[in-house]
CSV table of C-alpha atoms and ligand atoms in Angstrom, one decimal:
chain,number,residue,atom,x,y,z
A,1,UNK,CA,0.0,0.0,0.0
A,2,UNK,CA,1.3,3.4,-1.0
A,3,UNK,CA,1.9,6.5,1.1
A,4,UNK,CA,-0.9,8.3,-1.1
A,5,UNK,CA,-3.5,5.2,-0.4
A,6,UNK,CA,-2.8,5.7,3.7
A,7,UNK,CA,-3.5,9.3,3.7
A,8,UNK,CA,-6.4,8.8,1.5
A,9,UNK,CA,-7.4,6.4,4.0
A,10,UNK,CA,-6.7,8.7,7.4
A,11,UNK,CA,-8.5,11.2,5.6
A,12,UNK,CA,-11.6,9.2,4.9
A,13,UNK,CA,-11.3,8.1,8.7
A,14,UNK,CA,-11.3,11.6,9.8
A,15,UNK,CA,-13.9,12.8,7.8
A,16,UNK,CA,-16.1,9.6,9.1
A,17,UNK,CA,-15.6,10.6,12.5
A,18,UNK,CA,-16.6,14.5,12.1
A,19,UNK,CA,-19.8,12.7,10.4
A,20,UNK,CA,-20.5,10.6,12.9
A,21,UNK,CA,-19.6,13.2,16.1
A,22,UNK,CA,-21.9,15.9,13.4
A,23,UNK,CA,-24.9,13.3,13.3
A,24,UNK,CA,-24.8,12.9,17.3
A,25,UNK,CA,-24.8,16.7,17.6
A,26,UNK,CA,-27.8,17.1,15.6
A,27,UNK,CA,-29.2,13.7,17.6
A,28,UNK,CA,-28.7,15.4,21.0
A,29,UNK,CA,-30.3,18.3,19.5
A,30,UNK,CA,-33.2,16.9,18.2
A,31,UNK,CA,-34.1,14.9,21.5
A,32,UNK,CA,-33.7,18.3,23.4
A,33,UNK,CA,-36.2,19.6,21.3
A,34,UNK,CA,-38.1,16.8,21.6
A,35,UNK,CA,-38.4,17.4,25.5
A,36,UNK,CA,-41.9,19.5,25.4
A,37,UNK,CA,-43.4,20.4,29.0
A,38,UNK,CA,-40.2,18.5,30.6
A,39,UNK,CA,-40.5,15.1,28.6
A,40,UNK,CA,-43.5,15.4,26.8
A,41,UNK,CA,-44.9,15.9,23.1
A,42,UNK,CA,-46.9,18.6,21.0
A,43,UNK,CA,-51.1,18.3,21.8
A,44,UNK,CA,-53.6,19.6,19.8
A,45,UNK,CA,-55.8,22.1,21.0
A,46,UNK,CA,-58.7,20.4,19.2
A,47,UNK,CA,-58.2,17.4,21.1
A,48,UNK,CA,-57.7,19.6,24.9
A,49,UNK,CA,-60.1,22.7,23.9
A,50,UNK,CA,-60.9,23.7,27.6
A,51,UNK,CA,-57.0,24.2,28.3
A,52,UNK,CA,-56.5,28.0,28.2
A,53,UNK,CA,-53.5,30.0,29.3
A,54,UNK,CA,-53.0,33.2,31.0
A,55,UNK,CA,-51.2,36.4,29.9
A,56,UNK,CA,-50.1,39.6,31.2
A,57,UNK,CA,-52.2,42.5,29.7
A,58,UNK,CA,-49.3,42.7,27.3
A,59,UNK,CA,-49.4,39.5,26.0
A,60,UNK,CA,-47.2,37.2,28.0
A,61,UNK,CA,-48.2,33.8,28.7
A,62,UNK,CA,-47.3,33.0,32.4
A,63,UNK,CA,-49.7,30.4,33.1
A,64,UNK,CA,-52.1,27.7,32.4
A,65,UNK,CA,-55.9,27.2,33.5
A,66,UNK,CA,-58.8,25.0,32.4
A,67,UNK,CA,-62.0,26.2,31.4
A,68,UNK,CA,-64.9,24.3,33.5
A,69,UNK,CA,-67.9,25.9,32.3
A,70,UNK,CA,-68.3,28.2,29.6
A,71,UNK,CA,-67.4,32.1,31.9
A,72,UNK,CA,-65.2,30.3,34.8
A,73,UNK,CA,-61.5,29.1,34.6
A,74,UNK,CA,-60.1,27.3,37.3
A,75,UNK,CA,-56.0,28.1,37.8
A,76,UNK,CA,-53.9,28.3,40.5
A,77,UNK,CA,-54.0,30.6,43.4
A,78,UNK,CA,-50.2,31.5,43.2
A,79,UNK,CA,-51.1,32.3,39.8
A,80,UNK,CA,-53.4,35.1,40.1
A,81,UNK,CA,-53.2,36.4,43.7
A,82,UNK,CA,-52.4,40.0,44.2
A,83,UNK,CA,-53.0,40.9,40.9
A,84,UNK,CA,-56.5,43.0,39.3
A,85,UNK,CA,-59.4,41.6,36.7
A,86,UNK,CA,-57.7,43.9,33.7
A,87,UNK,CA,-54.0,42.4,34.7
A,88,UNK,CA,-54.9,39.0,33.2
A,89,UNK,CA,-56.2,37.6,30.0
A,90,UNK,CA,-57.7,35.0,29.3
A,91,UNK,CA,-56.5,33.2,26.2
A,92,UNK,CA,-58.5,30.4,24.6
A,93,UNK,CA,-58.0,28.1,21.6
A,94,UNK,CA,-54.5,28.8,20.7
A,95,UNK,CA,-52.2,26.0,21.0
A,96,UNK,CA,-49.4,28.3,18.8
A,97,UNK,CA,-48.3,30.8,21.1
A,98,UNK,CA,-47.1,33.3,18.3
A,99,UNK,CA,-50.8,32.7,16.6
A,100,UNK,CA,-53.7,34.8,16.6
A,101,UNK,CA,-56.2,31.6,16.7
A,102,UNK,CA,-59.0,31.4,19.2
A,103,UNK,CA,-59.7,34.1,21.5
A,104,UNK,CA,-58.6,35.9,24.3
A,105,UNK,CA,-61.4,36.8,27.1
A,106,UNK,CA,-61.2,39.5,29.4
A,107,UNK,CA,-61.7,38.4,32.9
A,108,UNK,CA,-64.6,39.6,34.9
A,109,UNK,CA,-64.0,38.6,38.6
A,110,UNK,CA,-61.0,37.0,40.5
A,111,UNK,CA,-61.3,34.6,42.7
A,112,UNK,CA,-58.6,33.2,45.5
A,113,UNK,CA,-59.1,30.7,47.8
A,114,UNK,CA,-59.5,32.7,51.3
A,115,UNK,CA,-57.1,30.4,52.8
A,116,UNK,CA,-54.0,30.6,50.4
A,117,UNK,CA,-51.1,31.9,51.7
A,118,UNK,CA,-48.3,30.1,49.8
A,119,UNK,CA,-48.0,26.9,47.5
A,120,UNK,CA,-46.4,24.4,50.1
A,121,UNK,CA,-49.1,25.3,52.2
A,122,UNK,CA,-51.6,23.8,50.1
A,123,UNK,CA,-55.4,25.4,49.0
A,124,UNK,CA,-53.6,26.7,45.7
A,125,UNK,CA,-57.0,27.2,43.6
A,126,UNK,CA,-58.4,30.1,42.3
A,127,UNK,CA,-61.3,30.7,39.8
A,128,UNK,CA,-61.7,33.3,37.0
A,129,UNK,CA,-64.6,34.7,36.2
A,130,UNK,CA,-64.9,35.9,32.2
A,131,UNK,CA,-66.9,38.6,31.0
A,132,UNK,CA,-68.1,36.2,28.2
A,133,UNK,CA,-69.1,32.7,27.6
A,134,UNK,CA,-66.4,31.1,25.1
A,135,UNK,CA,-67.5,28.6,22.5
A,136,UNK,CA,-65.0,25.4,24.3
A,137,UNK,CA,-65.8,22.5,25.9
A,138,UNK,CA,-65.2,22.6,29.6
A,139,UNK,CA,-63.8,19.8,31.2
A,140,UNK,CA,-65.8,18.2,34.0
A,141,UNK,CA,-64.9,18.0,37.7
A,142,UNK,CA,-64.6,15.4,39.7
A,143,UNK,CA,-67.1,14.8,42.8
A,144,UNK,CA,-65.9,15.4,46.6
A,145,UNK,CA,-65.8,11.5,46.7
A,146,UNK,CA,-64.2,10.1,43.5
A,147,UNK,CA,-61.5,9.1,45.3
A,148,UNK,CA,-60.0,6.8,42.3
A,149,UNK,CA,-58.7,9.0,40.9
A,150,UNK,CA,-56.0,9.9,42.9
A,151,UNK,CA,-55.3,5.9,43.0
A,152,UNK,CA,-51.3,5.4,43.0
A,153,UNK,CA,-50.6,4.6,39.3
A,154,UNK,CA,-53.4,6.3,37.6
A,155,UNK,CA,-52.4,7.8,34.4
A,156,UNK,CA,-52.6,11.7,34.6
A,157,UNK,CA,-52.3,13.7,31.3
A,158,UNK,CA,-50.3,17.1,32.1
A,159,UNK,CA,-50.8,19.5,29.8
A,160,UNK,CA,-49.2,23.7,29.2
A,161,UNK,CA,-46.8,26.2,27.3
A,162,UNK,CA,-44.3,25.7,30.2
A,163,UNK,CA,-40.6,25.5,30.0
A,164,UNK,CA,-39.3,22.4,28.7
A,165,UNK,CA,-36.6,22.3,31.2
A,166,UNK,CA,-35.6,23.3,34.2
A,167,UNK,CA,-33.3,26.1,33.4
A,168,UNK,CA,-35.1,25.6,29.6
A,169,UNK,CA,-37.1,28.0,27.9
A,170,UNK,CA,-41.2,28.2,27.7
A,171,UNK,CA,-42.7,26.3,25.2
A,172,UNK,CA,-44.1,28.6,22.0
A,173,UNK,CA,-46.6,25.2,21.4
A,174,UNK,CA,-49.0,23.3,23.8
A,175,UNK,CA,-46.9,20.3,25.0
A,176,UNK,CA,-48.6,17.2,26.9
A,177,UNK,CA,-47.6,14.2,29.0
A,178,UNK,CA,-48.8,11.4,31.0
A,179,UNK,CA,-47.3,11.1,34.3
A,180,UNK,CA,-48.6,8.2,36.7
A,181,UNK,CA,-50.3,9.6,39.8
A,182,UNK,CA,-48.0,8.4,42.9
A,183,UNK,CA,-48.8,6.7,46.3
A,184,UNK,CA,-49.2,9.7,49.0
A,185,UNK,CA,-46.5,8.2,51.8
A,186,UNK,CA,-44.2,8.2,48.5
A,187,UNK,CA,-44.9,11.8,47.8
A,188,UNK,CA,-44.3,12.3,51.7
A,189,UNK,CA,-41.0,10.8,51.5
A,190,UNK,CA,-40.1,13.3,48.8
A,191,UNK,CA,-41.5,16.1,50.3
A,192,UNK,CA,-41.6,17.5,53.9
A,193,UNK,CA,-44.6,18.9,54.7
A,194,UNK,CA,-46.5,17.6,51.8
A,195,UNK,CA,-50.0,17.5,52.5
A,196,UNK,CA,-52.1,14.3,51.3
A,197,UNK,CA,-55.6,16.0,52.1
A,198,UNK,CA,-55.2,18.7,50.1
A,199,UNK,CA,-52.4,17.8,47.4
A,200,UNK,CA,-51.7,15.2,45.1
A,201,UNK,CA,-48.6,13.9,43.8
A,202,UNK,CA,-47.7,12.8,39.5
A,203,UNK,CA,-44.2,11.7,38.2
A,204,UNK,CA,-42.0,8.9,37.6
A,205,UNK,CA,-39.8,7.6,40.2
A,206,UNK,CA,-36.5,8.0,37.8
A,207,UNK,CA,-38.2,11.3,37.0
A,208,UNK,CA,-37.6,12.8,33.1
A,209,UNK,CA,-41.3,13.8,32.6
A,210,UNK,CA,-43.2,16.5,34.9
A,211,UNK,CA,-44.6,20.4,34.6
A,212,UNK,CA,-42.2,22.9,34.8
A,213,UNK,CA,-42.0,26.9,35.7
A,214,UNK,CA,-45.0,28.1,33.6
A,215,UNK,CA,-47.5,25.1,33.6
A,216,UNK,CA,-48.9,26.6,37.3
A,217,UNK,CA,-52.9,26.7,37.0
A,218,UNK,CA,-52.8,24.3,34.0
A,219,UNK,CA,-55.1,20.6,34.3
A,220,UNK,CA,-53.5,17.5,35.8
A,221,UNK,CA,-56.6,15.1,34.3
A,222,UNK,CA,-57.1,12.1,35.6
A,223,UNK,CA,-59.9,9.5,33.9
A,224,UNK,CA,-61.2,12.7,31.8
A,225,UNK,CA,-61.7,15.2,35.0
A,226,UNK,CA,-59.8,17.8,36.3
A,227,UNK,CA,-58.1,16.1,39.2
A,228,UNK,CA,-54.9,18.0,39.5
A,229,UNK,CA,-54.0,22.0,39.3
A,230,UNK,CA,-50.0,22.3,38.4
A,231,UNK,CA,-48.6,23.9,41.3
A,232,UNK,CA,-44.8,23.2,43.0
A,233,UNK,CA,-42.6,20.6,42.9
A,234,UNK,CA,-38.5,21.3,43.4
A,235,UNK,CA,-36.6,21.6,40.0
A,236,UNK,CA,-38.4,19.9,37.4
A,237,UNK,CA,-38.4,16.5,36.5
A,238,UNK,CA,-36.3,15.5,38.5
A,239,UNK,CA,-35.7,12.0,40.1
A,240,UNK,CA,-37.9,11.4,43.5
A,241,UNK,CA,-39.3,14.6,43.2
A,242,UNK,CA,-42.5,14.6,41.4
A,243,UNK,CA,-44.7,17.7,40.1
A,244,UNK,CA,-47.2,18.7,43.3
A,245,UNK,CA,-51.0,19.2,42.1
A,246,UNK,CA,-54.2,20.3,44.2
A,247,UNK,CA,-56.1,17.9,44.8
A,248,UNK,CA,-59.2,19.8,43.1
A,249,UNK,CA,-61.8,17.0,44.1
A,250,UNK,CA,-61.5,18.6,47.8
A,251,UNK,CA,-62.4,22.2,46.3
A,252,UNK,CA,-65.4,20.8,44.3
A,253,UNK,CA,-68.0,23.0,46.5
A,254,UNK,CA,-65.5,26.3,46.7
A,255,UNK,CA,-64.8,26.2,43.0
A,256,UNK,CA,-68.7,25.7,42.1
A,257,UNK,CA,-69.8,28.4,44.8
A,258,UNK,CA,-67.9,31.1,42.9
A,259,UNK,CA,-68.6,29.6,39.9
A,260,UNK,CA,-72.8,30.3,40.8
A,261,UNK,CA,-73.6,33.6,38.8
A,262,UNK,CA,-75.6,34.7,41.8
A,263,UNK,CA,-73.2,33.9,44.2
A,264,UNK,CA,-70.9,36.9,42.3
A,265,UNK,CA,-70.9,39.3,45.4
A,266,UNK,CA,-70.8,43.0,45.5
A,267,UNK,CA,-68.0,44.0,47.8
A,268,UNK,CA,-69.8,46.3,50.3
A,269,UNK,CA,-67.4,49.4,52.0
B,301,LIG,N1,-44.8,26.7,40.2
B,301,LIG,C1,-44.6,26.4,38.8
B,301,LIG,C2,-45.4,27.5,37.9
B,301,LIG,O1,-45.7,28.5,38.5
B,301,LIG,C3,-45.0,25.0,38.5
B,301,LIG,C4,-43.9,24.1,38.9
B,301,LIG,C5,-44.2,22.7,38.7
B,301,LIG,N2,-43.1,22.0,39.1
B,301,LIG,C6,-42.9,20.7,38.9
B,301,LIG,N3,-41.7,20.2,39.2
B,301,LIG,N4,-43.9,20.0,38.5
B,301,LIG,O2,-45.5,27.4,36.7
């Protein structure tokens, strides 16, 4: 063999192993951009119509929420608390972020649960009231007693324009997931303080898959209901640390009283 041939040869070697270190790049690259909520896939908004998201008057989507009749939204508490009726709207039927699809509602009346203070101290539920019906189907809740769904193991579909990592960015699309429901004296070994009456627990053991920093308010949906709200969980998606949900069967009668156009009270001075 020549001097010419081995050259030839090293070159072709090189140039095999910039192709195959190029082709893993762009692998590594298209699995990170794979990783939708944290571990998760495009949804259509056909398929989920009552998930909505929230944005600053500005635009800005900071946070999910699930449309449960056709004027109320139930979100998180963390999620709206502090802030006024004109500070948030109400966007519905726009999976594409950067899209002008669906319609964004202007929001009527806020309501907080009395008792939240912060998310690890549970009660993180708040409803919006919108100044219009909107053409989507709601998503049911569940009844004070349905207690099956928050059965270890149950699949829970997770659903927002979150980050799709923990330092990621937020998602321009609607990304979805199912993560399995998990025991509550597992979630308490994971968490101090993690209340099983009020809370509910969804994530792998190894972790990979969860909500992330702008899910908060979306639906964790359990057996078609609205079992979960997205609210806390440390990092995201990672191992023995699952995502934290309210437990929204508890709140049935505090979301529907709100929820009762006559109920809508006139504060009094
Ligand atoms: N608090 C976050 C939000 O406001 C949701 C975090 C959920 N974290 C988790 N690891 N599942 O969007």
């Amino acid at each position: 063999m020549g001097a010419t041939s081995r050259v030839t040869r090293l070159l072709l070697a090189t140039a095999l192993a910039a192709a195959a270190v190029a082709v893993g790049l762009t692998q590594a690259n298209a699995d990170q951009d794979n990783q939708r909520i944290v571990g998760g896939s495009r949804a259509s908004i056909a398929d989920h119509p009552y998930v909505v998201y929230l944005a600053t008057a500005e635009g800005f989507q900071f946070c999910g929420g699930t449309l449960v009749d056709d004027k109320k939204v139930v979100t998180a508490a963390h999620c709206t608390v502090g802030k006024q009726p004109a500070d948030i709207a109400v966007v519905a039927g726009r999976e594409d972020k950067e899209s002008g699809a669906g319609v964004s509602a202007p929001v009527q009346k806020i309501w907080v649960h009395p008792e939240y203070t912060n998310v690890r101290s549970g009660n993180d539920v708040s409803v919006l009231t919108l100044t219009k019906p909107l053409p989507y189907r709601p998503l049911p809740l569940p009844n004070k007693d349905e207690e099956g769904l928050y059965a270890a193991g149950a699949p829970g579909v997770i659903l927002g324009w979150g980050r799709v990592a923990a330092d990621g960015q937020p998602s321009r699309y609607l990304l979805q997931a199912t993560v399995p429901v998990v025991a509550d004296a597992d979630c308490a070994e994971s968490y101090t303080g993690y209340k099983p009456e009020t809370m509910v627990c969804a994530g792998l053991p190894e972790g990979g898959v969860d909500t992330c920093q702008g899910d908060s308010g979306g639906p964790l949906i359990v057996a078609g209901k609205l079992a979960g709200i997205t609210s806390w969980g440390e990092g995201c998606a990672a191992p023995g640390k699952p995502g934290v949900y309210t437990r929204v069967a508890v709140y049935r009668d505090v979301i529907e009283e709100p929820a009762l156009e006559s109920k809508v009270s006139v504060p009094t001075q």
